[in-house]
Coordinates of C-alpha atoms in Angstrom, one line a residue:
X8 CA 30.5 47.2 19.9
X9 CA 32.1 43.8 20.4
X10 CA 27.9 43.0 20.5
X11 CA 27.8 44.4 17.3
X12 CA 30.4 42.3 16.2
X13 CA 29.4 39.2 17.7
X14 CA 25.4 40.1 16.3
X15 CA 27.3 40.2 12.7
X16 CA 29.4 37.0 12.6
X17 CA 26.2 35.1 14.2
X18 CA 24.6 36.5 11.4
X19 CA 26.4 35.2 8.8
X20 CA 27.1 31.5 10.5
X21 CA 22.9 31.0 10.6
X22 CA 23.2 31.8 7.1
X23 CA 26.6 29.2 6.5
X24 CA 24.2 26.8 8.8
X25 CA 21.4 27.3 5.8
X26 CA 23.6 26.7 2.7
X27 CA 25.6 23.4 5.3
X28 CA 22.1 21.8 5.5
X29 CA 21.0 22.4 2.2
X30 CA 24.1 21.3 0.4
X31 CA 24.2 18.3 3.0
X32 CA 20.4 17.4 2.6
X33 CA 21.0 16.9 -0.9
X34 CA 24.5 15.1 -1.3
X35 CA 22.6 11.7 1.8
X36 CA 18.7 12.6 -1.1
X37 CA 21.2 12.0 -3.7
X38 CA 23.5 8.7 -1.9
X39 CA 19.2 7.2 -1.3
X40 CA 18.2 7.2 -4.8
X41 CA 21.5 5.1 -4.9
X42 CA 20.3 2.3 -2.0
X43 CA 23.7 2.9 -0.3
X44 CA 23.8 5.3 2.5
X45 CA 27.5 3.9 2.5
X46 CA 28.7 4.7 -0.8
X47 CA 32.0 5.6 -1.7
X48 CA 30.8 9.5 -1.0
X49 CA 34.0 11.0 -2.8
X50 CA 32.6 9.1 -6.2
X51 CA 29.0 10.9 -5.1
X52 CA 30.8 13.9 -4.8
X53 CA 32.3 14.6 -8.2
X54 CA 28.9 12.5 -10.0
X55 CA 27.5 15.7 -7.6
X56 CA 29.8 18.4 -9.2
X57 CA 29.9 16.6 -12.5
X58 CA 26.0 18.7 -13.2
X59 CA 27.0 21.8 -11.4
X60 CA 23.8 23.9 -13.2
X61 CA 21.5 21.3 -11.6
X62 CA 23.6 21.2 -8.6
X63 CA 23.0 25.0 -8.0
X64 CA 19.4 24.4 -8.1
X65 CA 18.6 21.8 -6.1
X66 CA 21.0 23.4 -3.7
X67 CA 18.6 26.9 -3.9
X68 CA 15.5 25.3 -4.0
X69 CA 16.6 23.2 -0.6
X70 CA 17.9 26.8 1.0
X71 CA 14.6 28.3 0.0
X72 CA 12.7 25.1 2.2
X73 CA 14.9 25.9 4.9
X74 CA 14.2 29.6 5.1
X75 CA 10.8 29.4 4.8
X76 CA 10.1 27.4 7.1
X77 CA 11.7 29.4 9.3
X78 CA 9.8 32.2 8.6
X79 CA 6.9 30.9 8.9
X80 CA 7.7 29.4 12.3
X81 CA 8.3 32.7 13.7
X82 CA 12.1 30.9 15.5
X83 CA 15.6 30.0 13.5
X84 CA 16.6 26.8 15.5
X85 CA 13.3 25.6 15.6
X86 CA 13.2 26.3 11.8
X87 CA 16.4 23.9 11.4
X88 CA 15.4 21.2 13.6
X89 CA 12.5 21.4 11.6
X90 CA 13.6 21.5 8.4
X91 CA 17.2 18.4 8.8
X92 CA 13.4 16.6 10.9
X93 CA 12.0 16.7 6.8
X94 CA 14.8 16.4 5.4
X95 CA 15.7 13.5 7.6
X96 CA 12.2 11.7 6.7
X97 CA 12.5 12.7 2.9
X98 CA 16.0 10.8 3.1
X99 CA 14.4 7.4 4.7
X100 CA 11.5 7.7 2.7
X101 CA 13.8 7.6 -0.9
X102 CA 15.9 5.2 0.8
X103 CA 13.2 2.9 1.7
X104 CA 11.6 2.5 -1.6
X105 CA 14.7 2.4 -4.0
X106 CA 15.8 -0.9 -1.8
X107 CA 11.9 -2.1 -2.5
X108 CA 11.1 -0.2 -5.4
X109 CA 13.8 0.5 -7.1
X110 CA 11.4 3.6 -7.4
X111 CA 12.6 7.5 -5.6
X112 CA 9.7 9.5 -3.8
X113 CA 7.0 10.6 -5.8
X114 CA 4.7 13.1 -5.7
X115 CA 1.3 10.3 -5.8
X116 CA 2.9 9.2 -2.8
X117 CA 1.8 12.0 -0.5
X118 CA -1.2 10.7 -0.7
X119 CA -0.5 7.2 0.9
X120 CA 0.0 9.5 4.0
X121 CA -3.3 8.6 5.0
X122 CA -2.5 5.1 4.6
X123 CA 0.3 5.1 7.4
X124 CA -0.4 2.7 9.6
X125 CA 0.0 0.1 6.3
X126 CA 3.3 1.1 5.2
X127 CA 5.1 1.2 9.0
X128 CA 4.1 -2.7 8.9
X129 CA 6.4 -2.5 5.4
X130 CA 9.6 -1.2 7.0
X131 CA 11.7 -2.1 9.7
X132 CA 10.9 -0.8 12.9
X133 CA 14.4 -0.9 13.6
X134 CA 15.0 2.0 11.4
X135 CA 11.6 3.6 12.3
X136 CA 12.9 4.3 15.5
X137 CA 16.4 4.9 14.9
X138 CA 14.3 8.0 12.7
X139 CA 12.7 9.4 15.5
X140 CA 15.4 9.2 17.9
X141 CA 17.3 12.0 14.8
X142 CA 14.2 13.9 14.8
X143 CA 14.4 13.2 18.9
X144 CA 17.8 14.7 19.1
X145 CA 17.4 17.4 16.5
X146 CA 14.4 19.2 18.7
X147 CA 16.6 18.9 21.6
X148 CA 19.6 20.6 20.1
X149 CA 17.5 23.0 19.1
X150 CA 16.2 23.4 22.2
X151 CA 19.5 24.2 23.3
X152 CA 21.1 26.3 21.2
X153 CA 18.1 29.0 21.9
X154 CA 19.1 28.8 25.5
X155 CA 22.8 29.2 24.6
X156 CA 22.3 32.3 21.7
X157 CA 19.8 34.0 23.3
X158 CA 21.2 37.6 23.9
X159 CA 21.7 37.4 19.7
X160 CA 17.8 37.0 18.9
X161 CA 16.3 40.2 17.5
X162 CA 13.6 41.4 19.1
X163 CA 11.0 40.0 21.5
X164 CA 13.0 36.4 20.6
X165 CA 11.0 36.2 16.8
X166 CA 11.8 37.8 13.6
X167 CA 10.3 40.8 12.8
X168 CA 6.8 40.3 11.5
X169 CA 6.8 41.8 8.3
X170 CA 10.2 40.3 7.7
X171 CA 8.7 36.6 8.1
X172 CA 5.6 37.3 5.9
X173 CA 7.7 38.6 2.8
X174 CA 10.2 36.0 3.0
X175 CA 7.6 33.4 3.5
X176 CA 5.1 34.7 0.9
X177 CA 8.3 35.0 -1.8
X178 CA 9.6 31.4 -0.3
X179 CA 5.4 29.9 -1.2
X180 CA 5.6 31.6 -4.9
X181 CA 9.2 30.2 -5.3
X182 CA 8.3 26.4 -4.8
X183 CA 4.7 27.1 -6.2
X184 CA 6.8 28.7 -9.6
X185 CA 9.4 26.1 -9.6
X186 CA 6.6 23.1 -9.5
X187 CA 5.0 23.8 -12.1
X188 CA 8.2 23.4 -14.4
X189 CA 5.9 19.7 -14.6
X190 CA 4.0 21.8 -17.1
X191 CA 5.3 21.6 -20.6
X192 CA 3.4 25.2 -20.8
X193 CA 5.1 26.8 -18.1
X194 CA 7.5 29.3 -17.9
X195 CA 9.8 27.0 -15.1
X196 CA 10.0 23.8 -18.0
X197 CA 10.8 25.8 -20.4
X198 CA 13.6 27.5 -18.3
X199 CA 14.6 24.4 -17.5
X200 CA 14.8 22.8 -20.8
X201 CA 17.3 26.1 -22.0
X202 CA 19.5 24.7 -18.8
X203 CA 19.8 21.3 -21.1
X204 CA 17.9 19.6 -17.9
X205 CA 14.8 17.3 -19.2
X206 CA 12.2 15.3 -17.9
X207 CA 11.8 11.9 -18.5
X208 CA 8.4 10.4 -18.3
X209 CA 8.7 7.2 -18.9
X210 CA 11.9 6.9 -16.0
X211 CA 11.7 9.4 -12.9
X212 CA 14.5 7.3 -11.5
X213 CA 16.7 9.2 -14.2
X214 CA 16.0 12.3 -14.0
X215 CA 16.2 11.6 -10.2
X216 CA 19.9 10.4 -10.3
X217 CA 21.2 12.7 -13.6
X218 CA 18.9 16.2 -12.3
X219 CA 18.7 16.0 -9.0
X220 CA 15.8 14.8 -6.8
X221 CA 14.3 18.3 -6.1
X222 CA 14.4 18.6 -9.8
X223 CA 12.9 15.1 -10.0
X224 CA 10.4 15.6 -7.5
X225 CA 9.4 19.2 -9.3
X226 CA 8.8 17.3 -12.8
X227 CA 6.4 15.0 -11.0
X228 CA 4.4 17.0 -9.1
X229 CA 2.3 19.2 -11.7
X230 CA 2.5 16.6 -14.7
X231 CA 0.0 15.7 -16.8
X232 CA -1.5 12.5 -15.2
X233 CA -1.8 11.0 -19.4
X234 CA -0.6 12.9 -22.5
X235 CA -4.4 14.0 -24.5
X236 CA -3.6 11.7 -27.9
X237 CA -4.1 14.1 -30.9
X238 CA -6.9 14.3 -32.2
X239 CA -9.3 13.1 -29.5
X240 CA -13.1 13.9 -29.7
X241 CA -16.4 12.1 -29.2
X242 CA -16.1 11.6 -33.2
X243 CA -13.0 10.1 -33.1
X244 CA -14.3 7.6 -30.0
X245 CA -16.9 6.4 -31.7
X246 CA -15.4 5.8 -34.7
X247 CA -12.7 3.2 -32.7
X248 CA -15.8 1.4 -31.0
X249 CA -17.3 0.9 -34.9
X250 CA -14.0 -0.1 -36.0
X251 CA -13.7 -3.1 -33.9
X252 CA -17.5 -4.0 -33.3
X253 CA -17.9 -7.2 -34.9
X254 CA -20.9 -9.4 -34.5
X255 CA -19.9 -12.5 -33.6
X256 CA -21.1 -13.2 -30.1
X257 CA -24.1 -16.2 -31.5
X258 CA -20.2 -17.7 -33.1
X259 CA -18.7 -17.8 -29.5
X260 CA -18.2 -21.1 -27.6
X261 CA -19.4 -20.0 -23.9
X262 CA -20.5 -23.7 -23.5
X263 CA -17.5 -23.7 -20.9
X264 CA -18.9 -21.4 -18.5
X265 CA -17.3 -22.3 -15.1
X266 CA -19.8 -21.4 -11.8
X267 CA -16.1 -20.2 -10.3
X268 CA -13.9 -18.0 -11.0
X269 CA -11.3 -17.4 -8.8
X270 CA -8.2 -14.9 -9.8
X271 CA -5.3 -14.6 -7.9
X272 CA -3.0 -12.0 -7.3
X273 CA 0.0 -13.6 -4.6
X274 CA 1.9 -11.0 -2.9
X275 CA 5.8 -10.9 -4.6
X276 CA 5.4 -15.2 -6.6
X277 CA 8.5 -16.0 -8.4
X278 CA 10.0 -18.4 -9.5
X279 CA 13.7 -19.2 -8.3
X280 CA 14.6 -21.9 -11.6
X281 CA 14.8 -18.7 -13.2
X282 CA 17.5 -17.3 -10.4
X283 CA 19.0 -20.1 -10.1
X284 CA 22.2 -19.3 -12.2
X285 CA 23.0 -16.4 -9.8
X286 CA 21.4 -17.8 -6.6
X287 CA 22.1 -21.4 -6.9
X288 CA 20.1 -23.2 -4.2
X289 CA 21.2 -27.0 -2.1
X290 CA 17.6 -28.1 -2.4
X291 CA 15.1 -28.2 -5.3
X292 CA 12.6 -25.5 -6.2
X293 CA 10.3 -24.0 -3.1
X294 CA 7.9 -23.8 -6.0
X295 CA 7.6 -27.0 -7.0
X296 CA 3.9 -27.5 -7.9
X297 CA 3.6 -24.6 -9.8
X298 CA 6.9 -25.0 -11.4
X299 CA 6.0 -28.0 -12.2
X300 CA 2.8 -26.3 -14.2
X301 CA 5.1 -23.5 -16.3
X302 CA 7.1 -25.9 -17.2
X303 CA 4.7 -28.3 -18.5
X304 CA 1.5 -27.7 -18.2
X305 CA -1.5 -30.4 -18.4
X306 CA -4.8 -31.2 -20.7
X307 CA -6.7 -29.0 -18.3
X308 CA -4.0 -26.4 -16.9
X309 CA -2.3 -23.4 -18.8
X310 CA 1.1 -21.2 -17.9
X311 CA 3.3 -18.5 -19.1
X312 CA 5.3 -15.2 -17.3
X313 CA 3.4 -11.8 -16.8
X314 CA 5.9 -8.7 -17.8
X315 CA 5.6 -5.9 -14.1
X316 CA 5.1 -2.1 -14.9
X317 CA 6.4 -2.5 -11.3
X318 CA 9.7 -3.7 -9.2
X319 CA 9.1 -4.5 -5.6
X320 CA 5.7 -3.0 -4.7
X321 CA 3.4 -1.6 -6.8
X322 CA 0.8 -3.9 -6.4
X323 CA -2.3 -2.9 -7.1
X324 CA -0.6 -0.9 -10.0
X325 CA -0.3 -4.1 -11.7
X326 CA -4.2 -5.4 -9.9
X327 CA -5.5 -2.4 -12.2
X328 CA -4.3 -3.5 -15.5
X329 CA -5.0 -7.5 -14.9
X330 CA -9.0 -6.3 -13.7
X331 CA -9.3 -3.4 -16.6
X332 CA -7.2 -4.0 -19.4
X333 CA -6.1 -0.7 -19.6
X334 CA -1.7 0.1 -19.0
X335 CA 0.2 2.4 -16.6
X336 CA 2.4 2.8 -19.4
X337 CA 0.4 6.2 -20.5
X338 CA 0.3 6.8 -17.3
X339 CA 1.6 9.2 -14.2
X340 CA -0.6 8.1 -11.4
X341 CA -1.8 5.3 -8.8
X342 CA -5.3 4.5 -10.7
X343 CA -6.8 2.8 -7.8
X344 CA -6.3 6.7 -5.3
X345 CA -6.1 9.2 -8.7
X346 CA -8.9 7.6 -10.9
X347 CA -11.5 5.0 -9.6
X348 CA -12.4 6.9 -6.7
X349 CA -14.0 9.9 -9.3
X350 CA -15.5 7.5 -11.1
X351 CA -19.3 5.6 -10.3
X352 CA -18.3 2.8 -12.8
X353 CA -15.4 1.6 -14.6
X354 CA -14.9 -1.2 -16.9
X355 CA -13.5 -4.4 -15.8
X356 CA -13.2 -8.1 -16.8
X357 CA -16.2 -7.6 -13.1
X358 CA -18.7 -5.8 -15.0
X359 CA -18.0 -7.4 -18.6
X360 CA -18.8 -11.2 -16.3
X361 CA -21.8 -9.7 -14.5
X362 CA -23.5 -9.1 -17.8
X363 CA -23.4 -13.1 -18.2
X364 CA -24.4 -13.8 -14.2
X365 CA -21.3 -13.6 -12.0
X366 CA -21.4 -12.0 -8.4
X367 CA -18.1 -10.5 -7.6
X368 CA -16.6 -10.5 -4.5
X369 CA -12.1 -9.2 -3.6
X370 CA -10.7 -10.3 -0.3
X371 CA -7.7 -9.0 0.6
X372 CA -6.0 -10.0 4.5
X373 CA -4.4 -6.6 5.2
X374 CA -5.6 -3.3 5.8
X375 CA -9.1 -2.5 2.9
X376 CA -7.9 1.3 3.2
X377 CA -4.6 0.8 1.6
X378 CA -4.9 2.3 -2.1
X379 CA -8.3 3.5 -1.5
X380 CA -9.9 0.0 -3.1
X381 CA -12.9 0.4 -1.3
X382 CA -13.9 3.0 -3.5
X383 CA -12.3 1.8 -6.6
X384 CA -13.1 -1.4 -5.9
X385 CA -17.3 -0.4 -6.1
X386 CA -16.0 1.1 -9.6
X387 CA -14.6 -1.9 -10.7
X388 CA -18.3 -3.2 -10.1
X389 CA -17.1 -5.9 -6.7
X390 CA -20.0 -6.1 -4.6
X391 CA -18.3 -7.5 -1.0
X392 CA -14.7 -6.9 -0.4
X393 CA -13.5 -8.6 2.9
X394 CA -10.1 -7.4 4.8
X395 CA -7.9 -9.0 7.0
X396 CA -11.3 -7.3 9.4
X397 CA -13.9 -9.4 8.3
X398 CA -11.9 -12.6 7.2
X399 CA -11.6 -15.9 9.1
X400 CA -9.3 -18.1 10.5
X401 CA -6.3 -16.4 9.0
X402 CA -2.7 -17.3 10.4
X403 CA 0.9 -15.8 10.0
X404 CA 4.3 -19.3 10.2
X405 CA 6.7 -17.9 12.1
X406 CA 8.8 -17.4 8.6
X407 CA 6.5 -14.3 8.3
X408 CA 4.9 -10.5 9.3
X409 CA 1.5 -11.5 7.3
X410 CA -1.2 -13.5 7.0
X411 CA -0.3 -16.6 5.1
X412 CA -2.0 -17.6 1.7
X413 CA -3.2 -21.5 3.6
X414 CA -5.7 -19.4 6.1
X415 CA -6.9 -17.3 3.7
X416 CA -7.5 -19.2 0.8
X417 CA -10.1 -21.1 2.6
X418 CA -13.2 -18.8 3.3
X419 CA -13.6 -19.1 -0.7
X420 CA -15.1 -21.8 0.2
X421 CA -18.3 -20.7 0.7
X422 CA -19.1 -19.7 -2.8
X423 CA -18.9 -23.1 -4.2
X424 CA -23.1 -22.8 -2.2
X425 CA -23.7 -19.8 -4.8
X426 CA -23.9 -20.1 -8.6
X427 CA -21.1 -18.3 -10.4
X428 CA -18.8 -16.2 -9.1
X429 CA -15.6 -14.4 -9.5
X430 CA -13.5 -14.6 -6.0
X431 CA -10.4 -11.7 -6.5
X432 CA -8.1 -12.6 -3.9
X433 CA -4.6 -11.0 -2.7
X434 CA -2.3 -12.3 -1.3
X435 CA -0.1 -10.9 1.2
X436 CA 2.2 -14.1 2.3
X437 CA 5.2 -12.7 0.0
X438 CA 4.9 -9.3 0.9
X439 CA 8.4 -7.7 1.9
X440 CA 10.2 -6.8 4.9
X441 CA 11.7 -10.5 5.6
X442 CA 13.1 -11.1 8.5
X443 CA 16.6 -12.2 9.3
X444 CA 17.0 -13.9 12.0
X445 CA 14.8 -17.3 11.2
X446 CA 16.6 -17.4 7.3
X447 CA 19.2 -20.0 9.1
X448 CA 16.0 -22.6 9.5
X449 CA 14.6 -22.0 6.4
X450 CA 14.3 -25.5 4.6
X451 CA 15.5 -23.6 1.5
X452 CA 19.0 -22.9 1.5
X453 CA 21.7 -20.9 -0.9
X454 CA 24.3 -23.0 -1.6
X455 CA 27.0 -20.2 -1.5
X456 CA 26.2 -16.9 0.9
X457 CA 25.9 -13.8 -1.1
X458 CA 28.5 -11.7 -1.4
X459 CA 29.4 -13.4 1.9
X460 CA 26.2 -11.0 2.7
X461 CA 25.0 -12.9 6.1
X462 CA 22.0 -10.8 7.0
X463 CA 20.2 -11.0 2.8
X464 CA 21.2 -14.6 2.7
X465 CA 18.8 -15.0 5.7
X466 CA 16.3 -12.4 3.9
X467 CA 16.6 -14.3 1.1
X468 CA 16.3 -17.5 2.5
X469 CA 13.1 -16.6 4.4
X470 CA 11.6 -15.8 1.0
X471 CA 11.9 -19.0 -0.2
X472 CA 10.8 -20.7 2.5
X473 CA 7.3 -18.3 2.3
X474 CA 8.0 -19.0 -1.1
X475 CA 7.1 -22.8 -0.5
X476 CA 4.4 -22.2 1.8
X477 CA 2.5 -20.4 -0.6
X478 CA 3.0 -23.4 -3.4
X479 CA 1.8 -25.6 -1.4
X480 CA -0.7 -23.7 -0.2
X481 CA -2.1 -23.2 -4.0
X482 CA -1.3 -26.9 -4.4
X483 CA -4.7 -27.3 -2.0
X484 CA -6.6 -24.8 -3.4
X485 CA -6.3 -26.8 -6.4
X486 CA -6.6 -29.6 -4.9
X487 CA -10.4 -28.7 -2.9
X488 CA -12.2 -28.4 -6.0
X489 CA -10.8 -30.5 -8.4
X490 CA -13.9 -32.7 -7.8
X491 CA -16.7 -29.8 -7.6
X492 CA -19.1 -30.4 -9.3
X493 CA -19.2 -26.8 -10.1
X494 CA -16.9 -25.6 -13.2
X495 CA -13.5 -24.4 -12.1
X496 CA -11.0 -22.1 -13.4
X497 CA -8.1 -21.0 -11.1
X498 CA -6.5 -17.9 -12.3
X499 CA -3.1 -16.8 -10.8
X500 CA 0.2 -14.6 -11.3
X501 CA 2.9 -12.9 -9.4
X502 CA 2.5 -9.2 -8.9
X503 CA 5.9 -8.5 -8.9
X504 CA 9.5 -9.2 -7.7
X505 CA 9.8 -8.8 -4.1
X506 CA 12.1 -6.2 -2.8
X507 CA 13.9 -5.1 0.3
X508 CA 16.9 -5.4 -1.7
X509 CA 16.8 -9.2 -2.4
X510 CA 17.3 -9.1 -6.3
X511 CA 19.4 -5.8 -6.5
X512 CA 21.9 -7.8 -8.2
X513 CA 20.0 -8.5 -11.2
X514 CA 18.7 -4.9 -11.8
X515 CA 20.7 -5.2 -15.3
X516 CA 18.4 -8.0 -16.5
X517 CA 15.3 -6.2 -17.1
X518 CA 13.2 -8.9 -18.3
X519 CA 13.9 -11.4 -15.6
X520 CA 13.0 -9.1 -13.0
X521 CA 9.7 -8.1 -14.3
X522 CA 8.9 -11.8 -15.4
X523 CA 6.5 -13.3 -13.0
X524 CA 4.8 -17.3 -12.9
X525 CA 1.5 -16.9 -14.4
X526 CA -0.9 -20.6 -14.2
X527 CA -4.7 -21.4 -15.2
X528 CA -5.5 -24.9 -13.5
X529 CA -9.4 -26.2 -13.9
X530 CA -11.7 -28.7 -13.4
X531 CA -12.1 -29.9 -17.1
X532 CA -10.1 -29.0 -20.5
X533 CA -8.4 -25.9 -21.5
X534 CA -7.5 -25.1 -24.8
X535 CA -4.6 -23.4 -24.7
X536 CA -1.9 -24.0 -22.5
X537 CA 1.1 -21.6 -23.6
X538 CA 1.3 -18.1 -23.3
X539 CA 5.1 -17.1 -22.8
X540 CA 5.4 -13.6 -21.8
X541 CA 2.8 -10.6 -22.0
X542 CA 1.6 -7.6 -19.7
X543 CA -1.3 -7.8 -17.0
X544 CA -2.9 -5.4 -19.2
X545 CA -3.9 -8.5 -21.2
X546 CA -4.7 -11.0 -18.6
X547 CA -8.6 -10.1 -18.3
X548 CA -8.8 -11.0 -22.1
X549 CA -7.2 -13.8 -22.0
X550 CA -8.6 -15.5 -19.7
X551 CA -12.2 -14.6 -21.4
X552 CA -10.7 -16.2 -24.6
X553 CA -9.7 -19.4 -23.3
X554 CA -13.8 -19.5 -21.3
X555 CA -14.7 -19.1 -24.9
X556 CA -16.4 -16.0 -24.3
X557 CA -17.2 -13.5 -27.1
X558 CA -16.1 -10.3 -26.8
X559 CA -16.5 -6.4 -26.9
X560 CA -15.3 -3.9 -29.5
X561 CA -12.3 -3.3 -26.8
X562 CA -11.2 -6.6 -25.8
X563 CA -10.7 -7.1 -29.8
X564 CA -9.3 -4.0 -30.0
X565 CA -6.3 -5.3 -26.6
X566 CA -6.4 -8.9 -29.2
X567 CA -5.0 -6.9 -32.1
X568 CA -2.3 -4.6 -29.9
X569 CA -1.4 -8.3 -28.2
X570 CA -0.7 -9.5 -31.2
X571 CA 2.1 -6.2 -32.0
X572 CA 3.1 -5.9 -28.7
X573 CA 2.6 -8.5 -25.9
X574 CA 4.5 -6.7 -23.3
X575 CA 3.6 -3.1 -22.6
X576 CA 5.5 -1.7 -19.6
X577 CA 6.9 1.3 -18.6
X578 CA 10.6 -1.1 -17.8
X579 CA 9.8 -2.8 -20.7
X580 CA 8.0 -3.7 -23.6
X581 CA 8.3 -6.8 -26.2
X582 CA 7.0 -7.0 -30.4
X583 CA 5.8 -10.1 -31.6
X584 CA 8.9 -11.0 -33.2
X585 CA 10.6 -11.0 -28.8
X586 CA 12.4 -8.0 -29.6
X587 CA 12.7 -6.0 -25.9
X588 CA 13.0 -2.2 -25.8
X589 CA 13.7 -0.3 -23.1
X590 CA 13.7 3.1 -22.5
X591 CA 17.1 3.6 -23.4
X592 CA 15.7 3.1 -27.1
X593 CA 14.7 6.5 -29.2
X594 CA 14.0 5.2 -32.3
X595 CA 10.0 4.8 -32.4
X596 CA 9.4 1.2 -32.8
X597 CA 6.8 -0.1 -35.5
X598 CA 4.2 -1.1 -32.7
X599 CA 3.9 2.6 -31.9
X600 CA 2.7 3.0 -35.3
X601 CA 0.3 1.5 -35.8
X602 CA -3.6 2.0 -36.1
X603 CA -4.4 -0.3 -32.4
X604 CA -1.8 1.2 -30.3
X605 CA -3.1 4.8 -31.4
X606 CA -6.4 3.5 -30.7
X607 CA -6.0 1.6 -28.0
X608 CA -3.5 4.9 -26.1
X609 CA -6.9 7.5 -27.2
X610 CA -9.7 4.7 -25.4
X611 CA -7.1 5.5 -22.6
X612 CA -7.1 8.2 -22.5
X613 CA -10.9 8.8 -23.1
X614 CA -12.1 6.2 -20.0
X615 CA -9.3 8.1 -17.3
X616 CA -9.0 12.0 -18.5
X617 CA -11.5 12.3 -20.9
X618 CA -14.9 12.3 -21.5
X619 CA -15.9 8.6 -21.3
X620 CA -17.0 8.5 -24.8
X621 CA -16.6 4.6 -25.4
X622 CA -18.7 3.6 -22.6
X623 CA -21.7 6.1 -24.4
X624 CA -20.5 3.5 -28.2
X625 CA -20.4 1.0 -26.7
X626 CA -17.2 -0.2 -26.4
X627 CA -17.4 -2.7 -24.1
X628 CA -20.9 -4.0 -24.1
X629 CA -20.3 -7.2 -26.0
X630 CA -22.0 -7.2 -30.7
X631 CA -24.9 -9.0 -30.9

């Protein structure tokens, strides 16, 4: 009789352990998306219980996950250890993404698992070791608990097969059903909205924080990658193509056609002068050369600030906009991974310039497979891609983990021997993580420690030193082409602010932490010298206008949109009067009602997830 009571008590303990693990996992998942795992626990507890319905759903789904994994593995303690390990990995990734990019773990990130080798280089190795040790500890605990509770097991030390099958099927079905909630036509979506739990397509982090990580993740599993615009059809696209087809090619001033166009995305490039109030330096700006262009462009220079759609990461998304003219504002995907690999052709500035005799190559001193660049570049019309394995003379500085700009740029010098080259360069020098123990050796010291945080201060000083080296490398690149017999235009912009928690104190100043330097330098006079603020989807348009190239119907459409809303990103939008809009603004601004905005949205849908009618109606070729 005592054995029966012991087994009943053991089953109750097993159930309580599952509930406890789900509740603790949810608590730490919510902590992770604040970017502070050591945050006031009581404050987090109060925040969680303030939304009891959402909390109950999150914890319930985590319990279902644990029970399903136990059923699939066929052993209680191995299932518990596996669940805790997976939850720990989720918490770790969520925390790392929030610190580096202010963005939670999304379903689309799972595609990046194939590129884990490159991703690991971007995370502090000590954190990874700690995670591995924790998982090893969980597995060891499971091993000993199995031995300790052996007398309590069911027949043949396993859960009975029929029960396992039923539990696994029910659990999998529950997740399949729940993960439909991103589809606005699904029953799961309707049930959540009945409970006043809503999705926010433009800011998933808001949902993760207010309604829980599990619900936030589920909303993004089956959500439409881009909403189909009302009235989308072949006839509608044909009308748009005709609307922006202007027969003015013969009037275009293309006498300035350069033989070399160098198009540089400079990793995590910022201008410390714009944040000097919060982070004053003892010395002058580490960005002395680029800053001079930003403040006072000369006859052969132009400058402005590119407002990035990302923060701390997402380089390929900025690159997509700069190369194609399309915006991530409408998309819930990573185009380089989700769209371009499926396309044999995708409109780009490379394809446009190919019509004028240009040959396009790409250079990136890192793992070439990241973001599926080889497939994406092929669709964009890039003929040759050289990653770190094919680039020559690459070197690292003592302040960084990645190859320097100064050792990357010489790889494009041989292009001078060829006619009409576009060189796309994606640098890596300024990429996180930033080495703490060399920060004190930086030539650029902060006047005061950041909130008495020595590690963060040293990271910032390391970053500033890397910026200086990047600035000097760019200056040498310009000097190299200054006296070239071939006309050369160099376009360079920063993709986003650095991650690794450097500027998290400025998170509320959205424009500041999304605006990065943009400069043009040529060895001939330029016509436009000031660009103000703009988002990267206008980058190729501005470059072609600077060179006097005729515009395609698509670029004419983009030009009209630029005049109405020069900044179009999910984080922030800015209209022609300088008014700023964020996702906290629910009133529809006038530019969202404009013809150009509606046409742009429809053309983007057509070329990304639609039928591609715009190409059929010559939206991307010059009218003659």
